């Protein structure tokens, strides 16, 4: 990926400095590294970065300031990609994060533990900067794990559920095929079956949003 212009928001100074160092060593440009949502909004408006990275919880209440700032940026600057970070699985944030994604730039939601796997983290950022949707696999597993036995997912085969989980991570058919060691034709067949059984419209560029919209229902 070409160098990405980034505004970073993280209230923990050590993590903020560490993230800045990682991003710059990987060839990206950190335009600003700030500690609260107010500064994130100000620097985003001033610099119009390609991507923002923000913690969900920031001062002063440490609840959802970062998430609300991200939602505002998404509404005012839909061309700016967004990656939010969370210290633990909080699936309630996923619906808000994916609101109004049609036609917008990429969006991602990762657990902070993922930052320690630098190559994986940077690869996820590159995908979001390229316009994709990336949801942490642990969040997807958690969401799938709470499904009702009598719900629509009950009609899926085990293989279709595996494909659905990988779809929800934002993976392409080629990536799913590689992960499951099957052909892309087989993946396309499973995706078609999933959409048919769950009464989805044919897959679109934002198919993960449709999947997660279903999962949160």
XYZ file of N, CA, C and O in Angstrom:
868
model
N 0.843 -1.199 0.000
C 0.000 0.000 0.000
C 0.877 1.248 0.000
O 1.921 1.276 0.635
N 0.472 2.320 -0.702
C 1.171 3.606 -0.596
C 1.068 4.117 0.833
O 0.257 3.645 1.625
N 1.902 5.097 1.176
C 1.857 5.678 2.512
C 0.463 6.239 2.788
O -0.143 6.885 1.935
N -0.039 5.965 3.988
C -1.363 6.423 4.395
C -1.196 7.558 5.405
O -0.401 7.465 6.344
N -1.958 8.633 5.230
C -1.927 9.778 6.140
C -2.931 9.519 7.257
O -4.117 9.332 7.008
N -2.438 9.518 8.501
C -3.225 9.026 9.632
C -3.294 10.052 10.754
O -2.308 10.718 11.072
N -4.483 10.169 11.369
C -4.639 10.853 12.650
C -4.986 9.784 13.678
O -5.920 8.999 13.482
N -4.220 9.731 14.761
C -4.338 8.696 15.790
C -4.854 9.303 17.087
O -4.363 10.356 17.520
N -5.830 8.646 17.715
C -6.366 9.093 19.005
C -6.309 7.945 20.003
O -6.956 6.910 19.800
N -5.544 8.114 21.065
C -5.379 7.093 22.109
C -4.929 7.808 23.374
O -3.937 8.539 23.365
N -5.671 7.629 24.485
C -5.353 8.377 25.691
C -4.183 7.797 26.479
O -3.565 8.509 27.276
N -3.848 6.528 26.276
C -2.710 5.927 26.960
C -1.424 6.321 26.231
O -1.205 5.921 25.086
N -0.595 7.110 26.888
C 0.583 7.681 26.234
C 1.512 6.610 25.681
O 2.047 6.747 24.568
N 1.737 5.530 26.424
C 2.663 4.492 25.984
C 2.178 3.834 24.704
O 2.955 3.644 23.751
N 0.881 3.488 24.667
C 0.331 2.858 23.465
C 0.307 3.845 22.308
O 0.588 3.485 21.160
N -0.013 5.102 22.595
C -0.044 6.120 21.542
C 1.332 6.266 20.879
O 1.452 6.290 19.648
N 2.379 6.343 21.709
C 3.732 6.461 21.166
C 4.145 5.187 20.435
O 4.807 5.242 19.394
N 3.753 4.046 20.996
C 4.096 2.782 20.343
C 3.440 2.638 18.978
O 4.087 2.215 18.008
N 2.161 2.989 18.901
C 1.445 2.930 17.622
C 2.060 3.888 16.606
O 2.216 3.540 15.434
N 2.407 5.074 17.078
C 3.023 6.048 16.171
C 4.317 5.491 15.586
O 4.559 5.595 14.371
N 5.137 4.896 16.430
C 6.388 4.320 15.962
C 6.179 3.200 14.965
O 6.864 3.120 13.931
N 5.212 2.312 15.247
C 4.922 1.200 14.337
C 4.471 1.718 12.980
O 4.949 1.275 11.928
N 3.553 2.661 13.006
C 3.006 3.190 11.751
C 4.083 3.879 10.914
O 4.154 3.690 9.694
N 4.912 4.662 11.560
C 5.947 5.383 10.820
C 7.019 4.441 10.291
O 7.536 4.633 9.181
N 7.356 3.404 11.053
C 8.339 2.418 10.561
C 7.804 1.661 9.360
O 8.583 1.171 8.532
N 6.490 1.559 9.266
C 5.869 0.861 8.131
C 5.627 1.793 6.950
O 4.979 1.401 5.970
N 6.115 3.026 7.049
C 6.044 3.935 5.920
C 4.840 4.840 5.886
O 4.661 5.600 4.924
N 3.994 4.797 6.928
C 2.821 5.666 6.967
C 3.165 6.992 7.638
O 4.162 7.109 8.352
N 2.326 7.999 7.431
C 2.561 9.334 7.972
C 1.523 9.639 9.051
O 0.320 9.691 8.775
N 1.988 9.808 10.281
C 1.097 10.164 11.382
C 1.041 11.680 11.469
O 1.984 12.329 11.906
N -0.065 12.243 11.037
C -0.230 13.693 11.005
C -0.394 14.274 12.406
O 0.026 15.401 12.677
N -1.042 13.509 13.285
C -1.244 13.942 14.665
C -1.534 12.714 15.513
O -2.185 11.772 15.059
N -1.023 12.735 16.752
C -1.302 11.675 17.721
C -1.845 12.362 18.962
O -1.103 13.054 19.667
N -3.146 12.199 19.230
C -3.825 12.982 20.263
C -4.402 12.071 21.332
O -4.459 10.843 21.170
N -4.853 12.690 22.437
C -5.277 11.886 23.582
C -6.762 11.972 23.894
O -7.219 11.375 24.867
N -7.538 12.697 23.091
C -8.972 12.773 23.370
C -9.763 12.995 22.079
O -9.197 13.335 21.034
N -11.075 12.790 22.177
C -11.943 12.852 20.996
C -12.055 14.261 20.435
O -12.154 14.440 19.222
N -12.024 15.268 21.305
C -12.121 16.649 20.835
C -10.951 16.981 19.912
O -11.127 17.582 18.846
N -9.754 16.581 20.321
C -8.578 16.831 19.488
C -8.642 16.012 18.198
O -8.226 16.478 17.140
N -9.169 14.803 18.290
C -9.325 13.962 17.096
C -10.194 14.669 16.063
O -9.843 14.733 14.867
N -11.314 15.226 16.489
C -12.208 15.925 15.568
C -11.522 17.159 14.969
O -11.638 17.423 13.768
N -10.786 17.892 15.807
C -10.136 19.114 15.339
C -9.057 18.816 14.308
O -8.990 19.455 13.249
N -8.209 17.849 14.607
C -7.121 17.533 13.680
C -7.622 16.857 12.414
O -7.044 17.026 11.343
N -8.704 16.100 12.526
C -9.283 15.481 11.331
C -9.820 16.548 10.392
O -9.604 16.498 9.174
N -10.518 17.541 10.946
C -11.045 18.631 10.121
C -9.923 19.440 9.496
O -10.034 19.900 8.353
N -8.819 19.592 10.230
C -7.708 20.413 9.747
C -6.890 19.704 8.667
O -6.517 20.294 7.660
N -6.617 18.407 8.871
C -5.690 17.693 7.987
C -6.367 16.813 6.938
O -5.712 16.412 5.966
N -7.628 16.454 7.154
C -8.340 15.555 6.240
C -7.481 14.334 5.897
O -7.055 14.115 4.758
N -7.188 13.504 6.897
C -6.329 12.331 6.686
C -7.014 11.273 5.824
O -8.221 11.353 5.543
N -6.251 10.276 5.407
C -6.817 9.135 4.687
C -7.521 8.192 5.655
O -8.494 7.522 5.291
N -7.016 8.151 6.898
C -7.476 7.164 7.872
C -7.362 7.741 9.271
O -6.400 8.445 9.583
N -8.347 7.437 10.118
C -8.204 7.730 11.544
C -8.175 6.407 12.299
O -8.841 5.435 11.909
N -7.394 6.386 13.360
C -7.362 5.256 14.290
C -7.737 5.810 15.647
O -7.121 6.771 16.121
N -8.744 5.243 16.281
C -9.181 5.775 17.569
C -9.583 4.679 18.538
O -10.172 3.663 18.147
N -9.228 4.877 19.787
C -9.739 4.036 20.856
C -11.220 4.355 21.019
O -11.649 5.486 20.791
N -12.019 3.367 21.402
C -13.442 3.608 21.626
C -13.650 4.440 22.895
O -14.427 5.386 22.918
N -12.929 4.095 23.952
C -13.111 4.751 25.245
C -12.000 5.767 25.474
O -10.830 5.416 25.504
N -12.393 7.025 25.647
C -11.416 8.080 25.901
C -11.980 9.092 26.886
O -13.166 9.048 27.207
N -11.124 9.998 27.398
C -11.600 11.012 28.354
C -12.678 11.884 27.724
O -12.748 11.996 26.508
N -13.558 12.499 28.543
C -13.439 12.519 30.012
C -14.165 11.379 30.722
O -13.851 11.067 31.861
N -15.134 10.720 30.091
C -15.921 9.699 30.797
C -15.415 8.289 30.572
O -15.833 7.359 31.264
N -14.541 8.099 29.590
C -14.011 6.773 29.251
C -15.132 5.778 28.945
O -15.106 4.630 29.385
N -16.137 6.260 28.214
C -17.209 5.351 27.782
C -17.101 5.159 26.274
O -16.442 4.222 25.831
N -17.748 6.036 25.496
C -17.741 5.830 24.046
C -17.377 7.088 23.261
O -17.792 7.260 22.123
N -16.571 7.978 23.874
C -16.213 9.227 23.202
C -15.561 8.981 21.839
O -15.844 9.673 20.855
N -14.648 8.029 21.785
C -13.967 7.736 20.528
C -14.909 7.230 19.458
O -14.802 7.607 18.279
N -15.837 6.385 19.866
C -16.809 5.847 18.917
C -17.719 6.947 18.376
O -17.993 7.004 17.173
N -18.168 7.833 19.262
C -19.042 8.923 18.821
C -18.299 9.889 17.899
O -18.867 10.396 16.933
N -17.027 10.108 18.184
C -16.223 10.950 17.295
C -16.068 10.290 15.930
O -16.165 10.952 14.888
N -15.852 8.972 15.930
C -15.717 8.243 14.668
C -17.004 8.319 13.856
O -16.981 8.502 12.632
N -18.149 8.189 14.536
C -19.441 8.268 13.848
C -19.648 9.657 13.245
O -20.162 9.782 12.125
N -19.231 10.678 13.975
C -19.372 12.047 13.457
C -18.470 12.252 12.236
O -18.892 12.851 11.238
N -17.243 11.762 12.323
C -16.319 11.886 11.188
C -16.874 11.146 9.983
O -16.807 11.623 8.849
N -17.464 9.984 10.220
C -18.030 9.192 9.130
C -19.162 9.946 8.447
O -19.322 9.890 7.227
N -19.947 10.667 9.240
C -21.063 11.428 8.678
C -20.579 12.668 7.923
O -21.120 12.999 6.866
N -19.556 13.333 8.460
C -19.088 14.587 7.857
C -18.049 14.375 6.764
O -17.941 15.186 5.844
N -17.279 13.288 6.873
C -16.202 13.015 5.908
C -16.238 11.536 5.517
O -15.384 10.759 5.938
N -17.223 11.115 4.738
C -17.360 9.687 4.417
C -16.203 9.113 3.611
O -16.109 7.895 3.464
N -15.326 9.982 3.109
C -14.175 9.509 2.347
C -12.993 9.146 3.240
O -11.976 8.656 2.758
N -13.102 9.383 4.543
C -12.024 9.051 5.476
C -12.272 7.673 6.067
O -13.330 7.407 6.645
N -11.305 6.782 5.927
C -11.413 5.435 6.492
C -11.254 5.500 8.005
O -10.583 6.390 8.540
N -11.862 4.532 8.691
C -11.883 4.548 10.155
C -11.521 3.181 10.707
O -12.076 2.157 10.298
N -10.575 3.165 11.660
C -10.252 1.960 12.412
C -10.433 2.273 13.893
O -9.794 3.199 14.413
N -11.312 1.551 14.578
C -11.477 1.755 16.014
C -10.885 0.563 16.747
O -10.894 -0.572 16.257
N -10.360 0.835 17.930
C -9.714 -0.180 18.756
C -10.454 -0.307 20.076
O -10.953 0.680 20.620
N -10.520 -1.519 20.589
C -11.203 -1.769 21.852
C -10.364 -2.731 22.691
O -9.700 -3.621 22.155
N -10.378 -2.533 24.009
C -9.593 -3.383 24.900
C -10.215 -4.763 25.064
O -9.542 -5.715 25.449
N -11.508 -4.890 24.773
C -12.184 -6.179 24.935
C -13.363 -6.255 23.969
O -13.751 -5.257 23.364
N -13.921 -7.453 23.832
C -15.040 -7.647 22.913
C -16.251 -6.867 23.421
O -16.714 -7.075 24.541
N -16.743 -5.963 22.602
C -17.934 -5.170 22.929
C -18.788 -5.123 21.673
O -18.762 -4.162 20.924
N -19.544 -6.188 21.443
C -20.278 -6.322 20.186
C -21.342 -5.247 20.009
O -21.761 -4.958 18.887
N -21.748 -4.603 21.102
C -22.763 -3.558 20.989
C -22.279 -2.409 20.121
O -23.070 -1.665 19.555
N -20.950 -2.237 20.008
C -20.416 -1.144 19.210
C -20.452 -1.428 17.711
O -20.382 -0.515 16.903
N -20.537 -2.713 17.335
C -20.450 -3.066 15.918
C -21.569 -2.428 15.098
O -21.305 -1.837 14.045
N -22.836 -2.519 15.519
C -23.896 -1.890 14.718
C -23.674 -0.402 14.502
O -23.866 0.101 13.394
N -23.250 0.310 15.558
C -23.024 1.749 15.421
C -21.889 2.031 14.446
O -21.943 2.961 13.645
N -20.859 1.215 14.519
C -19.703 1.421 13.653
C -20.051 1.229 12.191
O -19.522 1.906 11.315
N -20.948 0.301 11.914
C -21.280 -0.028 10.533
C -22.458 0.775 9.993
O -22.895 0.552 8.873
N -22.968 1.701 10.786
C -24.075 2.539 10.316
C -23.632 3.343 9.094
O -22.540 3.894 9.038
N -24.494 3.430 8.109
C -24.268 4.286 6.943
C -22.943 4.024 6.248
O -22.212 4.936 5.897
N -22.627 2.723 6.023
C -21.364 2.392 5.371
C -21.460 2.447 3.854
O -20.441 2.525 3.179
N -22.667 2.384 3.292
C -22.802 2.326 1.841
C -22.155 3.544 1.194
O -22.466 4.684 1.517
N -21.247 3.275 0.281
C -20.585 4.340 -0.450
C -19.491 5.051 0.324
O -18.856 5.969 -0.188
N -19.267 4.643 1.586
C -18.257 5.298 2.402
C -16.928 4.564 2.302
O -16.824 3.498 1.705
N -15.895 5.159 2.929
C -14.570 4.553 2.940
C -14.574 3.332 3.865
O -15.570 3.021 4.513
N -13.432 2.652 3.929
C -13.329 1.434 4.721
C -13.525 1.677 6.208
O -13.368 2.794 6.714
N -13.858 0.606 6.922
C -14.085 0.698 8.361
C -13.578 -0.587 9.008
O -13.663 -1.669 8.432
N -13.016 -0.450 10.215
C -12.505 -1.618 10.914
C -12.730 -1.525 12.405
O -12.866 -0.431 12.973
N -12.787 -2.682 13.050
C -12.946 -2.782 14.501
C -12.043 -3.913 14.974
O -12.301 -5.081 14.675
N -10.964 -3.571 15.679
C -10.010 -4.564 16.156
C -9.848 -4.472 17.667
O -9.971 -3.392 18.257
N -9.537 -5.600 18.274
C -9.147 -5.605 19.674
C -7.707 -5.112 19.786
O -6.887 -5.343 18.900
N -7.395 -4.445 20.888
C -6.061 -3.881 21.053
C -4.977 -4.953 21.073
O -3.828 -4.680 20.710
N -5.329 -6.154 21.496
C -4.341 -7.237 21.490
C -3.785 -7.468 20.099
O -2.658 -7.939 19.939
N -4.570 -7.161 19.070
C -4.150 -7.384 17.692
C -2.975 -6.489 17.312
O -2.209 -6.817 16.421
N -2.810 -5.351 18.013
C -1.716 -4.432 17.707
C -0.366 -5.111 17.937
O 0.612 -4.823 17.253
N -0.317 -6.031 18.901
C 0.924 -6.736 19.183
C 1.386 -7.622 18.049
O 2.580 -7.951 17.961
N 0.469 -8.024 17.178
C 0.823 -8.800 15.992
C 0.970 -7.794 14.850
O 0.032 -7.557 14.087
N 2.160 -7.216 14.755
C 2.345 -6.031 13.921
C 1.966 -6.273 12.467
O 1.250 -5.461 11.863
N 2.424 -7.359 11.874
C 2.108 -7.604 10.462
C 0.614 -7.740 10.239
O 0.064 -7.200 9.283
N -0.048 -8.445 11.152
C -1.499 -8.630 11.045
C -2.224 -7.296 11.200
O -3.178 -6.999 10.464
N -1.755 -6.494 12.145
C -2.371 -5.187 12.391
C -2.212 -4.267 11.186
O -3.174 -3.640 10.727
N -0.998 -4.188 10.646
C -0.746 -3.321 9.495
C -1.521 -3.810 8.277
O -2.062 -3.014 7.500
N -1.623 -5.125 8.106
C -2.391 -5.667 6.983
C -3.861 -5.265 7.102
O -4.511 -4.925 6.106
N -4.395 -5.285 8.334
C -5.788 -4.873 8.549
C -5.961 -3.390 8.234
O -6.946 -2.985 7.599
N -5.001 -2.566 8.639
C -5.067 -1.134 8.325
C -5.045 -0.896 6.822
O -5.789 -0.060 6.298
N -4.184 -1.629 6.127
C -4.094 -1.477 4.674
C -5.420 -1.830 4.009
O -5.849 -1.168 3.063
N -6.077 -2.874 4.516
C -7.366 -3.278 3.939
C -8.422 -2.201 4.169
O -9.201 -1.875 3.261
N -8.443 -1.644 5.369
C -9.411 -0.588 5.669
C -9.119 0.646 4.818
O -10.030 1.264 4.257
N -7.844 1.004 4.695
C -7.476 2.159 3.876
C -7.856 1.951 2.415
O -8.140 2.911 1.699
N -7.900 0.682 1.991
C -8.262 0.358 0.609
C -9.771 0.276 0.408
O -10.243 -0.035 -0.687
N -10.549 0.521 1.472
C -12.004 0.553 1.338
C -12.733 -0.677 1.839
O -13.951 -0.788 1.691
N -12.018 -1.613 2.483
C -12.651 -2.838 2.954
C -13.175 -2.676 4.376
O -12.861 -1.714 5.074
N -13.974 -3.668 4.793
C -14.471 -3.741 6.159
C -13.731 -4.860 6.878
O -13.661 -5.979 6.377
N -13.178 -4.570 8.046
C -12.409 -5.558 8.806
C -12.946 -5.601 10.237
O -12.921 -4.589 10.940
N -13.443 -6.754 10.648
C -13.921 -6.949 12.011
C -13.061 -8.020 12.663
O -12.784 -9.053 12.060
N -12.633 -7.769 13.887
C -11.768 -8.708 14.589
C -12.403 -10.102 14.643
O -13.585 -10.237 14.978
N -11.643 -11.143 14.302
C -12.199 -12.504 14.311
C -12.800 -12.893 15.652
O -13.805 -13.613 15.703
N -12.210 -12.432 16.754
C -12.732 -12.786 18.073
C -14.126 -12.190 18.287
O -14.992 -12.809 18.915
N -14.355 -10.998 17.751
C -15.672 -10.372 17.849
C -16.692 -11.172 17.043
O -17.813 -11.413 17.492
N -16.287 -11.593 15.840
C -17.182 -12.380 14.983
C -17.559 -13.695 15.654
O -18.731 -14.086 15.689
N -16.562 -14.389 16.213
C -16.818 -15.665 16.885
C -17.788 -15.462 18.042
O -18.711 -16.256 18.258
N -17.605 -14.386 18.787
C -18.487 -14.092 19.918
C -19.916 -13.861 19.452
O -20.874 -14.364 20.047
N -20.069 -13.130 18.357
C -21.402 -12.830 17.841
C -22.076 -14.085 17.305
O -23.263 -14.315 17.532
N -21.314 -14.910 16.605
C -21.886 -16.148 16.087
C -22.233 -17.102 17.217
O -23.196 -17.860 17.148
N -21.434 -17.065 18.297
C -21.636 -17.997 19.396
C -22.913 -17.762 20.159
O -23.417 -18.663 20.830
N -23.478 -16.559 20.088
C -24.697 -16.273 20.851
C -25.965 -16.466 20.029
O -27.038 -16.087 20.459
N -25.835 -17.057 18.840
C -27.019 -17.231 17.996
C -28.035 -18.153 18.665
O -27.693 -19.048 19.442
N -29.285 -17.977 18.345
C -30.355 -18.820 18.861
C -30.421 -20.113 18.061
O -30.272 -20.119 16.836
N -30.641 -21.217 18.759
C -30.729 -22.513 18.076
C -31.903 -22.573 17.120
O -31.885 -23.334 16.157
N -32.935 -21.762 17.378
C -34.121 -21.795 16.521
C -34.144 -20.626 15.545
O -35.138 -20.387 14.873
N -33.051 -19.859 15.472
C -33.001 -18.722 14.573
C -32.661 -19.134 13.153
O -32.411 -20.307 12.862
N -32.633 -18.169 12.238
C -32.335 -18.451 10.831
C -30.996 -19.145 10.618
O -30.840 -19.940 9.697
N -29.991 -18.872 11.488
C -28.691 -19.515 11.318
C -28.753 -21.021 11.520
O -27.859 -21.746 11.091
N -29.798 -21.486 12.182
C -29.928 -22.925 12.417
C -30.046 -23.702 11.118
O -29.753 -24.898 11.067
N -30.466 -23.030 10.047
C -30.625 -23.721 8.762
C -29.308 -23.882 8.010
O -29.251 -24.601 7.011
N -28.239 -23.239 8.487
C -26.962 -23.324 7.792
C -26.202 -24.584 8.178
O -26.276 -25.055 9.314
N -25.449 -25.091 7.222
C -24.581 -26.233 7.516
C -23.359 -25.732 8.281
O -23.092 -24.525 8.357
N -22.596 -26.662 8.846
C -21.384 -26.271 9.569
C -20.424 -25.516 8.649
O -19.807 -24.527 9.061
N -20.287 -25.983 7.416
C -19.384 -25.330 6.474
C -19.883 -23.917 6.127
O -19.095 -22.975 6.032
N -21.194 -23.766 5.964
C -21.749 -22.447 5.674
C -21.516 -21.488 6.830
O -21.254 -20.300 6.624
N -21.569 -22.006 8.068
C -21.294 -21.153 9.220
C -19.832 -20.723 9.240
O -19.515 -19.582 9.596
N -18.941 -21.620 8.849
C -17.520 -21.253 8.759
C -17.317 -20.156 7.719
O -16.584 -19.186 7.945
N -17.969 -20.317 6.571
C -17.858 -19.317 5.514
C -18.449 -17.990 5.983
O -17.882 -16.918 5.742
N -19.591 -18.033 6.674
C -20.237 -16.817 7.167
C -19.330 -16.071 8.139
O -19.207 -14.842 8.079
N -18.667 -16.804 9.033
C -17.768 -16.164 9.991
C -16.616 -15.463 9.276
O -16.241 -14.337 9.620
N -16.066 -16.098 8.260
C -14.967 -15.495 7.500
C -15.463 -14.323 6.662
O -14.763 -13.319 6.489
N -16.670 -14.422 6.138
C -17.271 -13.283 5.425
C -17.395 -12.083 6.354
O -17.118 -10.943 5.971
N -17.837 -12.345 7.590
C -18.051 -11.264 8.543
C -16.752 -10.586 8.939
O -16.757 -9.442 9.378
N -15.624 -11.274 8.782
C -14.320 -10.655 9.010
C -13.938 -9.738 7.863
O -12.960 -8.999 7.946
N -14.689 -9.804 6.774
C -14.395 -8.966 5.624
C -13.531 -9.645 4.581
O -13.001 -9.003 3.690
N -13.391 -10.958 4.671
C -12.524 -11.678 3.740
C -13.162 -11.824 2.363
O -14.388 -11.929 2.235
N -12.321 -11.862 1.350
C -12.776 -12.114 -0.014
C -13.004 -13.607 -0.199
O -12.570 -14.429 0.619
N -13.650 -13.981 -1.311
C -13.839 -15.395 -1.605
C -12.507 -16.127 -1.720
O -12.356 -17.268 -1.272
N -11.514 -15.466 -2.324
C -10.199 -16.093 -2.476
C -9.562 -16.353 -1.116
O -8.966 -17.419 -0.888
N -9.689 -15.391 -0.199
C -9.125 -15.556 1.133
C -9.852 -16.648 1.905
O -9.231 -17.436 2.627
N -11.177 -16.720 1.757
C -11.947 -17.780 2.417
C -11.530 -19.145 1.883
O -11.349 -20.099 2.645
N -11.369 -19.232 0.573
C -10.958 -20.500 -0.045
C -9.610 -20.955 0.496
O -9.408 -22.137 0.797
N -8.700 -20.019 0.649
C -7.368 -20.349 1.162
C -7.452 -20.810 2.609
O -6.785 -21.779 3.005
N -8.260 -20.122 3.421
C -8.379 -20.473 4.831
C -9.001 -21.845 5.034
O -8.608 -22.588 5.940
N -9.967 -22.194 4.189
C -10.692 -23.461 4.338
C -10.124 -24.575 3.461
O -10.622 -25.711 3.511
N -9.119 -24.226 2.650
C -8.468 -25.180 1.739
C -9.512 -25.805 0.806
O -9.648 -27.033 0.711
N -10.273 -24.937 0.145
C -11.254 -25.376 -0.854
C -11.105 -24.466 -2.069
O -10.352 -23.485 -2.044
N -11.833 -24.754 -3.125
C -11.767 -23.924 -4.325
C -12.643 -22.684 -4.165
O -13.581 -22.670 -3.352
N -12.350 -21.663 -4.971
C -13.192 -20.468 -4.949
C -14.593 -20.790 -5.435
O -15.582 -20.192 -4.981
N -14.696 -21.744 -6.347
C -16.020 -22.146 -6.838
C -16.859 -22.710 -5.696
O -18.060 -22.441 -5.593
N -16.202 -23.480 -4.815
C -16.910 -24.043 -3.669
C -17.362 -22.928 -2.723
O -18.481 -22.968 -2.191
N -16.508 -21.936 -2.540
C -16.864 -20.810 -1.671
C -18.053 -20.053 -2.255
O -18.995 -19.711 -1.538
N -18.014 -19.798 -3.564
C -19.139 -19.086 -4.202
C -20.443 -19.861 -4.008
O -21.499 -19.260 -3.769
N -20.369 -21.168 -4.084
C -21.561 -21.995 -3.873
C -22.082 -21.845 -2.443
O -23.291 -21.690 -2.218
N -21.164 -21.875 -1.481
C -21.580 -21.733 -0.084
C -22.156 -20.342 0.186
O -23.164 -20.208 0.885
N -21.529 -19.308 -0.382
C -22.029 -17.939 -0.199
C -23.437 -17.817 -0.776
O -24.331 -17.220 -0.162
N -23.632 -18.393 -1.957
C -24.961 -18.369 -2.555
C -25.980 -19.061 -1.678
O -27.116 -18.584 -1.521
N -25.579 -20.186 -1.083
C -26.481 -20.905 -0.187
C -26.826 -20.107 1.045
O -27.985 -20.090 1.495
N -25.825 -19.409 1.596
C -26.051 -18.582 2.785
C -27.045 -17.471 2.486
O -28.010 -17.260 3.225
N -26.823 -16.770 1.383
C -27.711 -15.670 1.037
C -29.118 -16.167 0.736
O -30.105 -15.500 1.058
N -29.224 -17.323 0.137
C -30.545 -17.873 -0.169
C -31.285 -18.262 1.112
O -32.463 -17.937 1.284
N -30.590 -18.950 2.024
C -31.237 -19.410 3.247
C -31.603 -18.259 4.175
O -32.614 -18.325 4.894
N -30.775 -17.202 4.179
C -31.045 -16.074 5.066
C -31.844 -14.973 4.384
O -32.068 -13.918 4.945
N -32.230 -15.233 3.132
C -33.074 -14.311 2.367
C -32.399 -12.961 2.170
O -33.038 -11.916 2.237
N -31.078 -13.002 1.914
C -30.342 -11.790 1.585
C -30.413 -11.543 0.092
O -30.571 -12.447 -0.701
N -30.240 -10.293 -0.283
C -30.049 -9.969 -1.697
C -28.689 -10.503 -2.127
O -27.848 -10.823 -1.293
N -28.430 -10.625 -3.435
C -27.123 -11.089 -3.889
C -25.999 -10.268 -3.277
O -26.161 -9.104 -2.958
N -24.844 -10.915 -3.107
C -23.698 -10.280 -2.454
C -23.310 -8.981 -3.146
O -23.355 -8.873 -4.355
N -22.926 -8.001 -2.317
C -22.476 -6.715 -2.841
C -21.102 -6.420 -2.266
O -20.544 -7.211 -1.509
N -20.561 -5.271 -2.601
C -19.262 -4.882 -2.059
C -19.312 -4.744 -0.553
O -18.289 -4.802 0.112
N -20.490 -4.551 -0.017
C -20.626 -4.392 1.423
C -21.328 -5.609 2.033
O -22.125 -5.482 2.951
N -21.028 -6.776 1.555
C -21.763 -7.954 2.020
C -21.531 -8.214 3.503
O -22.432 -8.695 4.196
N -20.353 -7.869 4.038
C -20.127 -8.085 5.461
C -21.061 -7.223 6.290
O -21.522 -7.635 7.352
N -21.405 -6.045 5.824
C -22.342 -5.194 6.559
C -23.706 -5.858 6.640
O -24.377 -5.807 7.669
N -24.125 -6.499 5.527
C -25.407 -7.197 5.540
C -25.367 -8.377 6.499
O -26.329 -8.625 7.239
N -24.248 -9.103 6.514
C -24.123 -10.241 7.417
C -24.194 -9.792 8.859
O -24.926 -10.355 9.671
N -23.438 -8.748 9.201
C -23.427 -8.291 10.569
C -24.746 -7.642 10.958
O -25.164 -7.714 12.109
N -25.427 -7.032 9.994
C -26.756 -6.478 10.271
C -27.703 -7.603 10.686
O -28.539 -7.441 11.562
N -27.548 -8.737 10.036
C -28.363 -9.893 10.399
C -27.970 -10.423 11.767
O -28.814 -10.692 12.636
N -26.656 -10.545 12.006
C -26.184 -11.137 13.245
C -26.584 -10.321 14.465
O -26.806 -10.871 15.550
N -26.686 -8.996 14.328
C -27.018 -8.168 15.482
C -28.511 -8.098 15.712
O -28.955 -7.516 16.690
N -29.304 -8.650 14.788
C -30.752 -8.567 14.928
C -31.323 -9.525 15.942
O -30.671 -10.414 16.430
